[in-house]
PDB file of C-alpha atoms in Angstrom:
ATOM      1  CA  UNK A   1       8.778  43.087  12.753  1.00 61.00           C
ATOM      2  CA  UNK A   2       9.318  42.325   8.991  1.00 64.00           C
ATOM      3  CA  UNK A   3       5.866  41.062   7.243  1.00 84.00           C
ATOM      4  CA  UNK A   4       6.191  39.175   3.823  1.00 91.00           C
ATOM      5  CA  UNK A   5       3.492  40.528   1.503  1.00 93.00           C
ATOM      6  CA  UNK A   6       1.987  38.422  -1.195  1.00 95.00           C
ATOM      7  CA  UNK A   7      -0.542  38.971  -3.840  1.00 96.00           C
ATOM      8  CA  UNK A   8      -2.912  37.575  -5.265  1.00 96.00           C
ATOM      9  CA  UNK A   9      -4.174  35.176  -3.114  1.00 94.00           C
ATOM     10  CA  UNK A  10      -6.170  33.453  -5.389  1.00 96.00           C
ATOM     11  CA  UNK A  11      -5.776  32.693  -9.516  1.00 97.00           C
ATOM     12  CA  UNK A  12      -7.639  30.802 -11.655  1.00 97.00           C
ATOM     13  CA  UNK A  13      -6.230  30.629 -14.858  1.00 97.00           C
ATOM     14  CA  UNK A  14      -6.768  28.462 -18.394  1.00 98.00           C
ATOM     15  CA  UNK A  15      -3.763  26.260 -19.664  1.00 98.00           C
ATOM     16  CA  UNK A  16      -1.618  28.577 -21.501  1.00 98.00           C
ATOM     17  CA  UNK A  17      -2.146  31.544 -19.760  1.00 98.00           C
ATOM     18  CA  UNK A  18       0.557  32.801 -17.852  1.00 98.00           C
ATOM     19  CA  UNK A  19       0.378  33.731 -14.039  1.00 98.00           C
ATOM     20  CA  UNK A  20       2.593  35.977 -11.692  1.00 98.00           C
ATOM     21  CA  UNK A  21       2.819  36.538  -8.243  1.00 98.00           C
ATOM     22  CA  UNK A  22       4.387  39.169  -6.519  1.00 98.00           C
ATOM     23  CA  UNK A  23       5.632  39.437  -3.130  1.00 97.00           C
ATOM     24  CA  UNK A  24       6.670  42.486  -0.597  1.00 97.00           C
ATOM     25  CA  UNK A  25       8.948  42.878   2.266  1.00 94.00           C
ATOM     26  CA  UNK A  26       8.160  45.693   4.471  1.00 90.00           C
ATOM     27  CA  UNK A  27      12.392  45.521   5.121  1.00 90.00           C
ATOM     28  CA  UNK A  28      15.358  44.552   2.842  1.00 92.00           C
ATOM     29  CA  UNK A  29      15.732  41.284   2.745  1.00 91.00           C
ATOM     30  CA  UNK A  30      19.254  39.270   2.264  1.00 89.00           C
ATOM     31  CA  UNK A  31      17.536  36.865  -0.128  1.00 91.00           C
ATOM     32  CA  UNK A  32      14.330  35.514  -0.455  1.00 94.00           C
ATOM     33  CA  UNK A  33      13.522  32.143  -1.109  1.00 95.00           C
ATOM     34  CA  UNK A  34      10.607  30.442  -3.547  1.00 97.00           C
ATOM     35  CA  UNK A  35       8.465  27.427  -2.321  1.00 98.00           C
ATOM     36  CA  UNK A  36       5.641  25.246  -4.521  1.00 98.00           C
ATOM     37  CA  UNK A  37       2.993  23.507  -2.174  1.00 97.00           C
ATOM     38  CA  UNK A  38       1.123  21.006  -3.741  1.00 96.00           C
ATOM     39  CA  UNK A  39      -2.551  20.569  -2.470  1.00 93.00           C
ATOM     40  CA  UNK A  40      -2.398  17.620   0.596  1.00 92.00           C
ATOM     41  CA  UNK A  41       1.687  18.114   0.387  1.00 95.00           C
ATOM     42  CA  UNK A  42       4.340  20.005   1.579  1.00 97.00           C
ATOM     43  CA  UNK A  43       6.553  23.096   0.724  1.00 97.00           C
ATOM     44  CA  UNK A  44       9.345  22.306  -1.957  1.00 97.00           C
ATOM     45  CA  UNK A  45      12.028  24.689  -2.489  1.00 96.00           C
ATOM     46  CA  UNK A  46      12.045  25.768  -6.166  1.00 97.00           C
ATOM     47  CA  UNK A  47      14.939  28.610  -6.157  1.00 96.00           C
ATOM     48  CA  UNK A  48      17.119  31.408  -3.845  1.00 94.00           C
ATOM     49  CA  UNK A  49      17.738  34.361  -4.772  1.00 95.00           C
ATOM     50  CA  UNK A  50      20.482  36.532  -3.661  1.00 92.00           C
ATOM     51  CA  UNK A  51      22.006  39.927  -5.662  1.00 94.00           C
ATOM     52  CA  UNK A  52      19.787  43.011  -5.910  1.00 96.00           C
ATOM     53  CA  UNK A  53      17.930  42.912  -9.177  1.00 97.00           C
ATOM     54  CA  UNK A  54      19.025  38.935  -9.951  1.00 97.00           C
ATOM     55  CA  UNK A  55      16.981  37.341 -12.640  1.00 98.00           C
ATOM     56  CA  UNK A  56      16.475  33.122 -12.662  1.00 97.00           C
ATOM     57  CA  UNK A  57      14.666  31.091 -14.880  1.00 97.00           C
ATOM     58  CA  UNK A  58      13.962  27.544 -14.251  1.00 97.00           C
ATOM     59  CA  UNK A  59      12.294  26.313 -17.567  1.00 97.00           C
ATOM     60  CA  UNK A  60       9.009  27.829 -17.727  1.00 98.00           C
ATOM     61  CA  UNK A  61       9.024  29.693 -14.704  1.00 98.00           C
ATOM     62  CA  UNK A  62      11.341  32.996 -14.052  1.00 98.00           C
ATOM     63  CA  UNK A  63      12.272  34.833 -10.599  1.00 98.00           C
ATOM     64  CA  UNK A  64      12.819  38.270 -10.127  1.00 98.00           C
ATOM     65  CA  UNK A  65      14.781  40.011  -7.383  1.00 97.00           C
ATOM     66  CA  UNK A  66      14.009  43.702  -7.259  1.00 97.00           C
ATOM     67  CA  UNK A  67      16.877  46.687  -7.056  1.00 96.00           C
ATOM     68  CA  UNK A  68      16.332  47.541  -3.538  1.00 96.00           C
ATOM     69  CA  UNK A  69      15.906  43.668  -2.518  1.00 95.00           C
ATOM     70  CA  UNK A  70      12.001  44.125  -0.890  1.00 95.00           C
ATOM     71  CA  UNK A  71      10.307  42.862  -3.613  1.00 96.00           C
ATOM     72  CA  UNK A  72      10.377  39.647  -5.909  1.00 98.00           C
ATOM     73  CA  UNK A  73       8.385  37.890  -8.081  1.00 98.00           C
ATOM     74  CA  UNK A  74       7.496  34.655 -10.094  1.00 98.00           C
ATOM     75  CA  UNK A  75       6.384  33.923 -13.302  1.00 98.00           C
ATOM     76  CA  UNK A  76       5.127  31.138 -14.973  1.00 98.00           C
ATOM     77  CA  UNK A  77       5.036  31.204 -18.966  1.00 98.00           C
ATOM     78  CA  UNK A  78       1.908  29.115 -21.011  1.00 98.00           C
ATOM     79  CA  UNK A  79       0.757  27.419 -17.637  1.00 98.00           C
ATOM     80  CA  UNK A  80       0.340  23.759 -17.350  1.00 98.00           C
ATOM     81  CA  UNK A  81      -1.934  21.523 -15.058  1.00 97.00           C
ATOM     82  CA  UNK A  82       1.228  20.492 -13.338  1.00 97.00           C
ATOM     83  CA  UNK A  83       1.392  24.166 -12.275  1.00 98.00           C
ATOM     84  CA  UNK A  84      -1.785  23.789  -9.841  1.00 98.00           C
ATOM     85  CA  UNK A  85      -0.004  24.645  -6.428  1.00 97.00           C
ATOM     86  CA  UNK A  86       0.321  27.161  -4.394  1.00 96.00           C
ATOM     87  CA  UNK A  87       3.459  29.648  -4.645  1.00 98.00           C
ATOM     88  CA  UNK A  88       4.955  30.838  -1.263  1.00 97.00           C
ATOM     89  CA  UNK A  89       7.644  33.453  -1.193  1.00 96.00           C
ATOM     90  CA  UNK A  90       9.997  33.768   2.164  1.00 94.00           C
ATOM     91  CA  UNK A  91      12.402  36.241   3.085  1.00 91.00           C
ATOM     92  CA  UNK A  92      15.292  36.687   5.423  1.00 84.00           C
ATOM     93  CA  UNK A  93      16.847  39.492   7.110  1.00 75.00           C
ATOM     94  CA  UNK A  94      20.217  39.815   7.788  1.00 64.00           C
ATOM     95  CA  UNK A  95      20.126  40.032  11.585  1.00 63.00           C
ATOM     96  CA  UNK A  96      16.926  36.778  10.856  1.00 68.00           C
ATOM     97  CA  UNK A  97      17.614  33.131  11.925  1.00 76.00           C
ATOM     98  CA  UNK A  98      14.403  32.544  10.186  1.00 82.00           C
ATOM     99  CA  UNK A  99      12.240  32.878   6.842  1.00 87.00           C
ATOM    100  CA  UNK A 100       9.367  34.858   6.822  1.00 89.00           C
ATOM    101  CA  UNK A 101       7.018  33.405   4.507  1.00 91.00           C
ATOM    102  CA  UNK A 102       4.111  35.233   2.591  1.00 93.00           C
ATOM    103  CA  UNK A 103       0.323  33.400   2.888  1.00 92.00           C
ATOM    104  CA  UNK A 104       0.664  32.555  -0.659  1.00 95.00           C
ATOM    105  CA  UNK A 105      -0.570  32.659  -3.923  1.00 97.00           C
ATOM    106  CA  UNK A 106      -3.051  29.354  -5.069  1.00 96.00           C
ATOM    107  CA  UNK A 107      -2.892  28.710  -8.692  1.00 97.00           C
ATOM    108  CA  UNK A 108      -5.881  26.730 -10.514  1.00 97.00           C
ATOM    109  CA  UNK A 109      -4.865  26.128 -13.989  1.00 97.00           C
ATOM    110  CA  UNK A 110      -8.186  24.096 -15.658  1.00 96.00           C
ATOM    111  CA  UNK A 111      -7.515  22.716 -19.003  1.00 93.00           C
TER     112      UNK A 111
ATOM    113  CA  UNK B   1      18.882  10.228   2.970  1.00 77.00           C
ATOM    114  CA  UNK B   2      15.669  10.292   4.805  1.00 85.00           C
ATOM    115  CA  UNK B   3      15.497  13.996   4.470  1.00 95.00           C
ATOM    116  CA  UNK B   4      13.100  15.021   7.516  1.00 97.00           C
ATOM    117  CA  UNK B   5      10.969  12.929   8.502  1.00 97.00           C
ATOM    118  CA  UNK B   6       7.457  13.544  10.864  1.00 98.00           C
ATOM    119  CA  UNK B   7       5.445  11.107  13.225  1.00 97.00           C
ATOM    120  CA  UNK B   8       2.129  10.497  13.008  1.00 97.00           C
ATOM    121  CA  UNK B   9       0.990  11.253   9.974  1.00 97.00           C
ATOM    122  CA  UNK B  10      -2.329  11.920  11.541  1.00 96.00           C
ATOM    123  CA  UNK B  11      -3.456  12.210  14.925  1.00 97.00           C
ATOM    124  CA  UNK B  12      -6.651  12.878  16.740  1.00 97.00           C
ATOM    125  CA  UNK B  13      -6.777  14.396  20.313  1.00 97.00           C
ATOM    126  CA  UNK B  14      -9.679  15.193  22.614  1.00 97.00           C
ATOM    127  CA  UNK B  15      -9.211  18.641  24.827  1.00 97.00           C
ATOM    128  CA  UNK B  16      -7.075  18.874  27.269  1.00 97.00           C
ATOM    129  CA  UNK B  17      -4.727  15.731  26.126  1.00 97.00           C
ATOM    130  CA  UNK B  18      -0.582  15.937  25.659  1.00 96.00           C
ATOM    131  CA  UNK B  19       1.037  14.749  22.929  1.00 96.00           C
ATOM    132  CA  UNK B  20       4.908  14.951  20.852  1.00 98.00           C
ATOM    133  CA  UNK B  21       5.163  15.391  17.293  1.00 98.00           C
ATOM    134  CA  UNK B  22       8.585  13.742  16.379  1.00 98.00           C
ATOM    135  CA  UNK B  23      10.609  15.445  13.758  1.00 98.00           C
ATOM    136  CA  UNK B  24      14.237  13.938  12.961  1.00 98.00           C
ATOM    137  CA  UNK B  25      16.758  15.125   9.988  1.00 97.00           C
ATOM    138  CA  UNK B  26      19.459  13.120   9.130  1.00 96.00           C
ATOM    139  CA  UNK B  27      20.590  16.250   6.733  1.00 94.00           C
ATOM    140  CA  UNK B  28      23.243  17.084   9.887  1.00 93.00           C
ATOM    141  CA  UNK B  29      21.695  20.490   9.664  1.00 94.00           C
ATOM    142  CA  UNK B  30      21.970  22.808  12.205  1.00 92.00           C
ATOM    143  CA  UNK B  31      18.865  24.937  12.095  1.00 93.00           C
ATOM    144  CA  UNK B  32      15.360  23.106  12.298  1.00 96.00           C
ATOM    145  CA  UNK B  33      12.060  24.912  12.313  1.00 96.00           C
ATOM    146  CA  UNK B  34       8.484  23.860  13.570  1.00 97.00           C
ATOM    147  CA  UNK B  35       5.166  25.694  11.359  1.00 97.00           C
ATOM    148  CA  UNK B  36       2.007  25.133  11.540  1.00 97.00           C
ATOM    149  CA  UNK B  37      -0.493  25.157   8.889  1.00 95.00           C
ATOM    150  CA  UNK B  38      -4.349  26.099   8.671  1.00 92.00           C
ATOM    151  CA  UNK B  39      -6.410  25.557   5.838  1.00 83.00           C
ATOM    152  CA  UNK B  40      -6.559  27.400   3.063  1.00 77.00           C
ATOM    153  CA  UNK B  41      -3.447  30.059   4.678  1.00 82.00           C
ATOM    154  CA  UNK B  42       0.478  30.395   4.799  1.00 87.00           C
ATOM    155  CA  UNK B  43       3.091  29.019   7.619  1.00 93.00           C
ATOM    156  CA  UNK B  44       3.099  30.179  10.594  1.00 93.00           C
ATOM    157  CA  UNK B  45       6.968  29.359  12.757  1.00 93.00           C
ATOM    158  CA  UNK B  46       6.148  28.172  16.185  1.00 96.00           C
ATOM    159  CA  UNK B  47       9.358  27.551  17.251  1.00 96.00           C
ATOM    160  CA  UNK B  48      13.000  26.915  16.199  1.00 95.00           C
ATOM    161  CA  UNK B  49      16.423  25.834  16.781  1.00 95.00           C
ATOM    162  CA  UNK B  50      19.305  27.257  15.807  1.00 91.00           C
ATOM    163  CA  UNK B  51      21.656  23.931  16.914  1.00 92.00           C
ATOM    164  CA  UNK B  52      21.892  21.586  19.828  1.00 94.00           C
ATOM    165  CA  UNK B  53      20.938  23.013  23.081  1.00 95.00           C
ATOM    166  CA  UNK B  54      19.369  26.239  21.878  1.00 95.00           C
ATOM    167  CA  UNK B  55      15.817  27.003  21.005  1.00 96.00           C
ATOM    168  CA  UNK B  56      13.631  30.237  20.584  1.00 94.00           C
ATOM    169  CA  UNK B  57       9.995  31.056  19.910  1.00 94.00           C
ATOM    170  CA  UNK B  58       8.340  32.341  17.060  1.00 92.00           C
ATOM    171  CA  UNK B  59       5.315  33.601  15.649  1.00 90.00           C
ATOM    172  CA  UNK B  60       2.743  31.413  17.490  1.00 94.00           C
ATOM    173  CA  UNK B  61       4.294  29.599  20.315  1.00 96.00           C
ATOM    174  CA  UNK B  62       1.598  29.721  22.876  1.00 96.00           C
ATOM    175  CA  UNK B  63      -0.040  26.360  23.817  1.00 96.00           C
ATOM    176  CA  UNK B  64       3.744  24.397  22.463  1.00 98.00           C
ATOM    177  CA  UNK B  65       7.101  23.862  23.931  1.00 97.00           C
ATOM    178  CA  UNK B  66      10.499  21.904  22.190  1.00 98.00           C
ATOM    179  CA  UNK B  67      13.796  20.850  22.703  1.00 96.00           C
ATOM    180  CA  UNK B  68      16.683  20.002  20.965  1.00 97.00           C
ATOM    181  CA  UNK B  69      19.239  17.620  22.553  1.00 97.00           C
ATOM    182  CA  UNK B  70      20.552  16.481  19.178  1.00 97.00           C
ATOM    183  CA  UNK B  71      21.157  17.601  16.363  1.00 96.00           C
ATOM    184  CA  UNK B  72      18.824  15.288  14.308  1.00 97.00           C
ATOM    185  CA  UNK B  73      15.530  15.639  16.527  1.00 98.00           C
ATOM    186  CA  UNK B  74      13.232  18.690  17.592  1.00 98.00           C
ATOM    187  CA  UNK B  75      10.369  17.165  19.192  1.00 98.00           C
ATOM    188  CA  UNK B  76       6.703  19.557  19.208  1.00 98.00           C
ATOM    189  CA  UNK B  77       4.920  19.196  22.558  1.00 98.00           C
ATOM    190  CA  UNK B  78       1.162  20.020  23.025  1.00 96.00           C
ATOM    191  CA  UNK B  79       0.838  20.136  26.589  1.00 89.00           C
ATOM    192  CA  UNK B  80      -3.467  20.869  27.100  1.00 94.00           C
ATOM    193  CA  UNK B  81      -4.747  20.786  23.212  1.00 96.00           C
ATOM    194  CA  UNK B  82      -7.165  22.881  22.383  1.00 97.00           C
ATOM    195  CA  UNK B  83      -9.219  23.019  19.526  1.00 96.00           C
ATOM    196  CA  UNK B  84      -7.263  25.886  17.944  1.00 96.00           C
ATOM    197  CA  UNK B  85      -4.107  23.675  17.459  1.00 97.00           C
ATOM    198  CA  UNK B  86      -6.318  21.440  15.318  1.00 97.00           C
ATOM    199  CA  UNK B  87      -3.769  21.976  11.899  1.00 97.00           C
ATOM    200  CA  UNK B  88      -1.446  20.938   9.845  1.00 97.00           C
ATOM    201  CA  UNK B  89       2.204  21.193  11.429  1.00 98.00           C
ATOM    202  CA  UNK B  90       5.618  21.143   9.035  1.00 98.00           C
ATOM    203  CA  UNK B  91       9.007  20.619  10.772  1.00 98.00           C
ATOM    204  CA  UNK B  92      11.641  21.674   8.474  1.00 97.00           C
ATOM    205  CA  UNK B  93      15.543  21.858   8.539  1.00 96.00           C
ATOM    206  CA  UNK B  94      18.136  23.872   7.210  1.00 93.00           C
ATOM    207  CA  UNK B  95      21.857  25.031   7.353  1.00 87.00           C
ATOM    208  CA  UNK B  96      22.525  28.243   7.775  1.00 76.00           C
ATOM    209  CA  UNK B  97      26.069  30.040   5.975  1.00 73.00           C
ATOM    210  CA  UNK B  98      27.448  33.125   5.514  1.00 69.00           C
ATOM    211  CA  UNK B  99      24.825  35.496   7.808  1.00 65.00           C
ATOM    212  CA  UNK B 100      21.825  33.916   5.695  1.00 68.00           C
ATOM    213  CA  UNK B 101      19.188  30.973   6.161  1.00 71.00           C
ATOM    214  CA  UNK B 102      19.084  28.480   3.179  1.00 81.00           C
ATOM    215  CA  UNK B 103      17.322  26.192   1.422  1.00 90.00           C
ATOM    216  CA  UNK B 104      14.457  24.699   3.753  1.00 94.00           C
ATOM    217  CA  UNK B 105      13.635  20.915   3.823  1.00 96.00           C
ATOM    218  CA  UNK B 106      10.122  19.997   4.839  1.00 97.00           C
ATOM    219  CA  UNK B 107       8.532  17.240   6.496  1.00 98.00           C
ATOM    220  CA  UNK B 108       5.539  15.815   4.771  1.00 97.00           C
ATOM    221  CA  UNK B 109       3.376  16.969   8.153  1.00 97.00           C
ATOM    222  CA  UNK B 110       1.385  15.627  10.721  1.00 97.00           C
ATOM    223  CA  UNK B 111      -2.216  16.762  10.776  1.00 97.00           C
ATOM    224  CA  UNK B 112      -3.888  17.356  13.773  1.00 97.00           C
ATOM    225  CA  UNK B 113      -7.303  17.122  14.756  1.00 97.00           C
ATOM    226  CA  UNK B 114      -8.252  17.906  18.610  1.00 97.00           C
ATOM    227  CA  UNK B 115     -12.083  17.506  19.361  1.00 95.00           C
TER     228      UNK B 115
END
């Protein structure tokens, strides 16, 4: 079945810095979807994207869709506390009545 | 809007009890989705409905069973819990258009404890 690939698991970053994740689908996808999890909360839907090789930015942070529409990823430019989270990517097939999310990416941003 | 909404917010079970998580949307979505959560990992879909009537496992159903015989609730039941169903669980809603699933809404969870 499809698997949703995400790395890093883990980064620990100073405010400032800037922090990516990247995530893999092991089939094309028909979008993938970008969720913020805030520790003791629940996922929030930060952005969808669609069209092979779509760019959004939201402010600081940008999303990537990638030519073949199996890969994405997020970036956050000059991190702020606010940031601290962790990032889940989650794609859909086109046959899929379901997301398959990655396991994540936990950001620490210390000040 | 209430969005989705979850009950409890916490819970504690000893082995071999029963219990319903209660998840309602008043989003009149058609999809609705049930995850589960253990620390420190991703979401894991137990379960989920694609409208009224119709229901289909996921990843990790063993141990769970739901219905949905509206549109705004999709009940979670734990027949014999076990201590590896002590988690975090998400419900979540969505509508799905045009041959794609969109934007999920989440629950704010129910976490689970069975001793």
């Amino acid at each position: 079945g499809q698997q949703v690939m995400q790395i890093p698991q883990y980064q620990h970053v100073q405010e400032g810095e800037d922090f990516t994740t990247y995530c893999n689908s092991s089939t094309t996808l028909s979008n993938i979807q970008w969720y913020k999890q805030r520790p003791g909360g629940h996922p929030v839907f930060l952005i969808q994207l669609v069209k092979s090789g779509e760019v959004k930015k939201q402010k600081r942070l940008t999303f990537q869709f990638g030519e073949a529409k199996k890969n994405s990823s997020l970036h956050i430019t000059a991190t702020q506390t606010t940031d601290v989270g962790t990032y889940f990517c989650a794609g859909n097939s086109n046959s899929g009545y379901a997301l398959n999310f990655g396991k994540g990416t936990s950001l620490l941003v210390t000040p | 809007n209430a969005g989705v909404t979850q009950t409890p917010k916490f819970r504690i079970l000893k082995i071999g009890q029963s219990m319903t998580l209660q998840c309602t949307q008043d989003m009149n979505h058609n999809y609705m989705y049930w995850y589960r959560q253990d620390p420190g990992m991703g979401l894991k879909l137990i379960y989920y409905s694609v409208g009224a009537g119709i229901t289909d496992k996921g990843e990790v159903p063993n141990g769970y069973n739901v219905s949905r015989s509206t549109t705004e609730d999709f009940p979670l039941r734990l027949e014999l819990a076990a201590p590896s169903q002590t988690s975090v669980y998400f419900c979540a809603s969505s509508r799905w258009t045009s041959g794609r699933v969109n934007e999920q809404f989440f629950g704010p969870g129910t976490r689970l404890t069975v001793l």
